[in-house]
Tab-separated table of C-alpha atoms in Angstrom:
chain	number	residue	atom	x	y	z
X	7	MET	CA	44.920	164.545	208.661
X	8	THR	CA	45.636	166.044	212.092
X	9	ASP	CA	47.690	164.740	215.025
X	10	HIS	CA	45.189	162.925	217.279
X	11	ALA	CA	48.026	161.792	219.560
X	12	ARG	CA	48.132	165.373	220.871
X	13	LYS	CA	45.808	167.502	222.991
X	14	VAL	CA	45.808	171.243	223.674
X	15	ILE	CA	45.249	172.929	227.043
X	16	GLU	CA	44.529	176.677	227.182
X	17	ILE	CA	46.223	178.539	230.032
X	18	SER	CA	44.765	181.985	230.707
X	19	GLY	CA	44.713	184.540	233.517
X	20	GLU	CA	47.044	187.354	234.518
X	21	ASP	CA	49.449	185.047	236.387
X	22	ARG	CA	49.822	182.532	233.547
X	23	LEU	CA	53.432	183.363	232.643
X	24	HIS	CA	54.654	183.547	236.239
X	25	PHE	CA	52.833	180.273	236.948
X	26	LEU	CA	54.565	178.488	234.076
X	27	GLN	CA	57.979	180.032	234.730
X	28	GLY	CA	58.238	178.423	238.159
X	29	MET	CA	57.544	174.902	236.850
X	30	ILE	CA	59.055	174.340	233.416
X	31	THR	CA	62.598	173.765	232.156
X	32	ASN	CA	62.576	176.647	229.677
X	33	ASP	CA	62.083	180.423	229.842
X	34	VAL	CA	58.598	181.725	229.026
X	35	LYS	CA	60.198	184.891	227.589
X	36	GLY	CA	60.636	182.813	224.448
X	37	LEU	CA	56.890	183.162	223.856
X	38	GLU	CA	57.562	186.741	222.769
X	39	THR	CA	59.019	185.408	219.514
X	40	GLY	CA	57.271	182.068	218.945
X	41	ALA	CA	56.720	178.595	220.327
X	42	VAL	CA	58.693	177.248	223.290
X	43	TYR	CA	59.700	173.616	223.869
X	44	ALA	CA	59.973	172.541	227.519
X	45	ALA	CA	59.354	169.794	230.048
X	46	LEU	CA	58.097	169.183	233.560
X	47	LEU	CA	60.419	167.242	235.873
X	48	THR	CA	60.146	165.500	239.201
X	49	PRO	CA	61.924	167.085	242.184
X	50	GLN	CA	64.626	164.455	241.556
X	51	GLY	CA	65.171	165.833	238.047
X	52	LYS	CA	63.544	162.924	236.193
X	53	PHE	CA	61.348	163.480	233.139
X	54	LEU	CA	57.561	163.697	233.470
X	55	VAL	CA	56.291	165.133	230.175
X	56	ASP	CA	57.471	167.361	227.335
X	57	PHE	CA	55.283	169.876	225.508
X	58	PHE	CA	55.126	172.986	223.363
X	59	LEU	CA	53.889	176.361	224.596
X	60	VAL	CA	52.386	178.675	221.987
X	61	PRO	CA	51.322	182.323	222.425
X	62	GLU	CA	47.817	183.302	221.339
X	63	GLY	CA	46.842	186.749	222.537
X	64	ASP	CA	46.093	186.580	226.270
X	65	VAL	CA	46.257	182.783	226.264
X	66	VAL	CA	49.108	180.279	226.218
X	67	LEU	CA	48.387	177.017	224.409
X	68	MET	CA	50.041	173.891	225.845
X	69	ASP	CA	50.472	171.198	223.176
X	70	ILE	CA	50.829	167.876	225.035
X	71	PRO	CA	50.715	164.098	224.473
X	72	ALA	CA	47.034	163.128	224.524
X	73	SER	CA	47.684	160.283	226.957
X	74	GLU	CA	48.916	162.742	229.579
X	75	GLU	CA	46.013	165.225	229.547
X	76	GLU	CA	44.225	163.989	232.670
X	77	SER	CA	47.327	163.601	234.845
X	78	LEU	CA	48.808	166.883	233.628
X	79	MET	CA	45.602	168.815	234.339
X	80	LYS	CA	45.676	167.415	237.893
X	81	ARG	CA	49.336	168.363	238.324
X	82	LEU	CA	48.864	171.885	236.953
X	83	THR	CA	45.808	172.395	239.147
X	84	MET	CA	47.839	171.298	242.187
X	85	TYR	CA	50.610	173.794	241.338
X	86	LYS	CA	48.135	176.598	240.631
X	87	LEU	CA	47.179	177.195	244.283
X	88	ARG	CA	45.836	180.782	244.440
X	89	SER	CA	47.395	181.979	241.208
X	90	LYS	CA	45.087	183.861	238.864
X	91	VAL	CA	45.222	181.139	236.237
X	92	THR	CA	42.502	179.224	234.393
X	93	LEU	CA	43.199	175.819	232.821
X	94	THR	CA	40.871	174.674	230.032
X	95	SER	CA	40.920	171.385	228.132
X	96	THR	CA	40.081	171.986	224.477
X	97	ASP	CA	39.121	170.111	221.333
X	98	ARG	CA	41.737	171.931	219.264
X	99	VAL	CA	43.667	169.742	216.857
X	100	VAL	CA	47.403	169.841	216.214
X	101	SER	CA	48.544	170.028	212.600
X	102	ARG	CA	52.103	169.548	211.356
X	103	GLY	CA	54.169	169.993	208.236
X	104	LEU	CA	57.682	170.459	206.915
X	105	GLY	CA	59.582	173.585	205.912
X	106	THR	CA	59.107	177.173	206.983
X	107	ALA	CA	55.984	177.840	209.017
X	108	PRO	CA	53.101	179.181	206.886
X	109	GLU	CA	50.988	182.081	208.121
X	110	GLY	CA	49.275	181.258	211.409
X	111	ALA	CA	51.587	178.327	212.182
X	112	PHE	CA	54.638	178.122	214.445
X	113	GLN	CA	58.121	176.849	213.682
X	114	ASP	CA	59.033	173.792	215.741
X	115	PRO	CA	61.464	175.239	218.300
X	116	ARG	CA	63.524	172.033	218.620
X	117	THR	CA	65.070	172.123	215.136
X	118	PRO	CA	63.978	173.590	211.776
X	119	GLU	CA	64.024	170.082	210.289
X	120	MET	CA	60.961	169.208	212.393
X	121	GLY	CA	58.932	171.771	210.438
X	122	TRP	CA	55.923	173.614	211.850
X	123	ARG	CA	52.912	173.131	214.120
X	124	ALA	CA	49.473	174.765	213.864
X	125	TYR	CA	46.312	174.814	215.987
X	126	ASP	CA	43.623	176.121	213.645
X	127	GLY	CA	42.349	172.871	212.132
X	128	ARG	CA	44.340	172.984	208.888
X	129	PRO	CA	45.389	169.580	207.455
X	130	SER	CA	48.729	168.050	208.329
X	131	GLU	CA	51.215	167.011	205.680
X	132	ASN	CA	51.786	163.278	205.173
X	133	VAL	CA	55.303	162.911	206.578
X	134	ASP	CA	57.384	160.043	207.986
X	135	TRP	CA	58.110	161.802	211.257
X	136	ASP	CA	60.037	158.854	212.687
X	137	ALA	CA	62.525	159.062	209.818
X	138	ILE	CA	63.068	162.769	210.498
X	139	ARG	CA	63.384	162.212	214.235
X	140	VAL	CA	66.020	159.519	213.706
X	141	ALA	CA	67.922	161.673	211.207
X	142	HIS	CA	68.177	164.505	213.750
X	143	CYS	CA	68.100	162.466	217.007
X	144	VAL	CA	64.863	164.026	218.275
X	145	PRO	CA	63.329	161.940	221.096
X	146	GLU	CA	59.622	161.167	221.392
X	147	PHE	CA	57.439	160.994	224.498
X	148	GLY	CA	56.805	157.385	225.518
X	149	VAL	CA	59.606	156.037	223.311
X	150	GLU	CA	62.973	157.642	224.067
X	151	LEU	CA	61.495	159.922	226.753
X	152	THR	CA	60.431	157.851	229.769
X	153	PRO	CA	60.185	158.294	233.566
X	154	ASP	CA	63.852	157.182	233.775
X	155	THR	CA	65.053	159.972	231.479
X	156	PHE	CA	67.315	162.831	232.493
X	157	ILE	CA	66.620	165.565	229.937
X	158	LEU	CA	70.244	166.516	229.303
X	159	GLU	CA	71.014	162.911	228.362
X	160	ALA	CA	68.065	163.175	225.936
X	161	GLY	CA	69.569	166.199	224.162
X	162	PHE	CA	67.299	168.917	225.554
X	163	ALA	CA	70.106	171.486	225.515
X	164	GLN	CA	70.640	170.965	221.779
X	165	LEU	CA	66.865	170.916	221.190
X	166	HIS	CA	66.369	174.284	222.930
X	167	GLY	CA	64.236	172.689	225.642
X	168	VAL	CA	66.080	173.943	228.737
X	169	ASN	CA	67.349	177.337	229.882
X	170	PHE	CA	70.225	177.380	232.380
X	171	LYS	CA	69.830	181.046	233.353
X	172	LYS	CA	66.092	181.340	234.053
X	173	GLY	CA	66.159	180.535	237.768
X	174	CYS	CA	64.389	177.902	239.818
X	175	TYR	CA	61.913	175.314	238.590
X	176	VAL	CA	60.999	171.822	239.772
X	177	GLY	CA	64.013	169.548	239.184
X	178	GLN	CA	66.333	172.460	238.376
X	179	GLU	CA	69.026	171.578	240.915
X	180	VAL	CA	69.734	168.116	239.485
X	181	THR	CA	69.645	169.419	235.900
X	182	ALA	CA	72.057	172.253	236.705
X	183	ARG	CA	74.432	169.854	238.457
X	184	MET	CA	74.516	167.590	235.384
X	185	HIS	CA	75.070	170.607	233.148
X	186	HIS	CA	78.146	171.677	235.088
X	187	LYS	CA	79.796	168.270	234.887
X	188	THR	CA	82.723	168.107	232.484
X	189	GLU	CA	80.789	165.688	230.255
X	190	LEU	CA	77.823	163.350	230.246
X	191	ARG	CA	78.590	159.641	230.494
X	192	LYS	CA	75.317	158.483	228.920
X	193	GLY	CA	72.897	159.827	226.349
X	194	LEU	CA	70.918	159.499	223.139
X	195	LYS	CA	72.908	159.104	219.942
X	196	GLN	CA	72.164	158.306	216.326
X	197	VAL	CA	73.681	154.949	215.334
X	198	GLU	CA	73.859	152.796	212.206
X	199	ILE	CA	71.833	149.581	212.360
X	200	THR	CA	71.965	146.447	210.237
X	201	GLY	CA	68.779	144.473	210.748
X	202	ALA	CA	66.062	145.465	213.201
X	203	ALA	CA	65.002	144.824	216.776
X	204	PRO	CA	62.044	145.862	218.933
X	205	VAL	CA	62.127	149.259	220.631
X	206	GLY	CA	63.581	148.759	224.100
X	207	THR	CA	65.992	145.975	223.084
X	208	GLU	CA	69.154	145.943	225.179
X	209	ILE	CA	72.375	146.803	223.340
X	210	LEU	CA	75.324	144.583	224.275
X	211	THR	CA	79.072	144.753	223.739
X	212	GLU	CA	80.978	141.866	222.140
X	213	ASP	CA	81.701	140.466	225.606
X	214	GLY	CA	78.067	140.702	226.700
X	215	LYS	CA	78.110	143.865	228.795
X	216	THR	CA	75.152	146.246	228.657
X	217	ALA	CA	75.974	149.254	226.473
X	218	GLY	CA	72.537	150.824	226.161
X	219	THR	CA	69.040	150.514	224.723
X	220	LEU	CA	67.755	150.611	221.142
X	221	PHE	CA	64.846	152.885	220.249
X	222	THR	CA	63.321	154.284	217.013
X	223	GLN	CA	64.733	152.861	213.752
X	224	SER	CA	64.447	154.123	210.169
X	225	GLY	CA	66.430	153.756	206.976
X	226	GLY	CA	69.417	151.924	208.435
X	227	ARG	CA	69.776	154.353	211.326
X	228	ALA	CA	68.383	154.420	214.849
X	229	ILE	CA	68.241	156.408	218.058
X	230	ALA	CA	69.994	154.611	220.906
X	231	TYR	CA	70.631	155.402	224.560
X	232	LEU	CA	74.277	154.569	225.166
X	233	ARG	CA	76.847	154.268	227.902
X	234	TYR	CA	79.652	156.095	226.138
X	235	ASP	CA	82.443	154.136	227.839
X	236	ARG	CA	81.076	150.882	226.393
X	237	ALA	CA	79.787	152.151	223.024
X	238	LYS	CA	82.781	150.949	221.038
X	239	GLY	CA	83.411	148.365	218.355
X	240	THR	CA	80.591	146.147	217.155
X	241	LEU	CA	77.469	146.174	219.311
X	242	LYS	CA	74.384	143.955	219.112
X	243	ALA	CA	70.709	144.552	219.842
X	244	GLY	CA	68.984	141.208	219.512
X	245	GLU	CA	70.006	140.029	216.042
X	246	ALA	CA	70.738	143.564	214.793
X	247	LEU	CA	74.273	144.935	214.508
X	248	ILE	CA	74.897	148.448	215.849
X	249	THR	CA	77.789	150.712	214.857
X	250	LEU	CA	78.514	154.320	215.740
């Protein structure tokens, strides 16, 4: 089994690294040692899409959510201007597994617990990825990561998805300003859950104030987006009880 929810774009041409460096949240120098996790942001610093970049000779592979291929190709083409860069949609498949990356595969750069990724057609391992994501608070595109997301609230610093020293990129100013605050007031956290509720259910305090939003759930735990000043005591999401 391979990951059909993903697509792979090949980025080639002599300007490919410079082209990417001016757009993405991370530093392309990381490709010298393996895969890089990064995102594209709006000029206002809001999340557009996250992806993996993988080195392959004179080509960089961009491992993206399949649903975003068309819009991302349009956006990359718009940014390309006169750069010596070629963008190619491919039929490559994404394979995944746990543990140390086997030969020809790449360690997931977010956290070792997310295993490895490969692009050569090998079979994926049968894994409950949601359970692993919840255990390590790793957000997923289209679930925890939405157009309203600020990446630092989604844990991108801890997941090695942003570099604060690389220089300018789209949305960098807002991200840097949030980074230099004394502390974030909102963000994704792992919580304990008794019961269940649909993804997107509002989390309320005992006196009915909004404390956040419930997302992926597995094994009595969940990922939640919380307002830290209200995330105290017993919280409710629908009929489910939430505790920190």
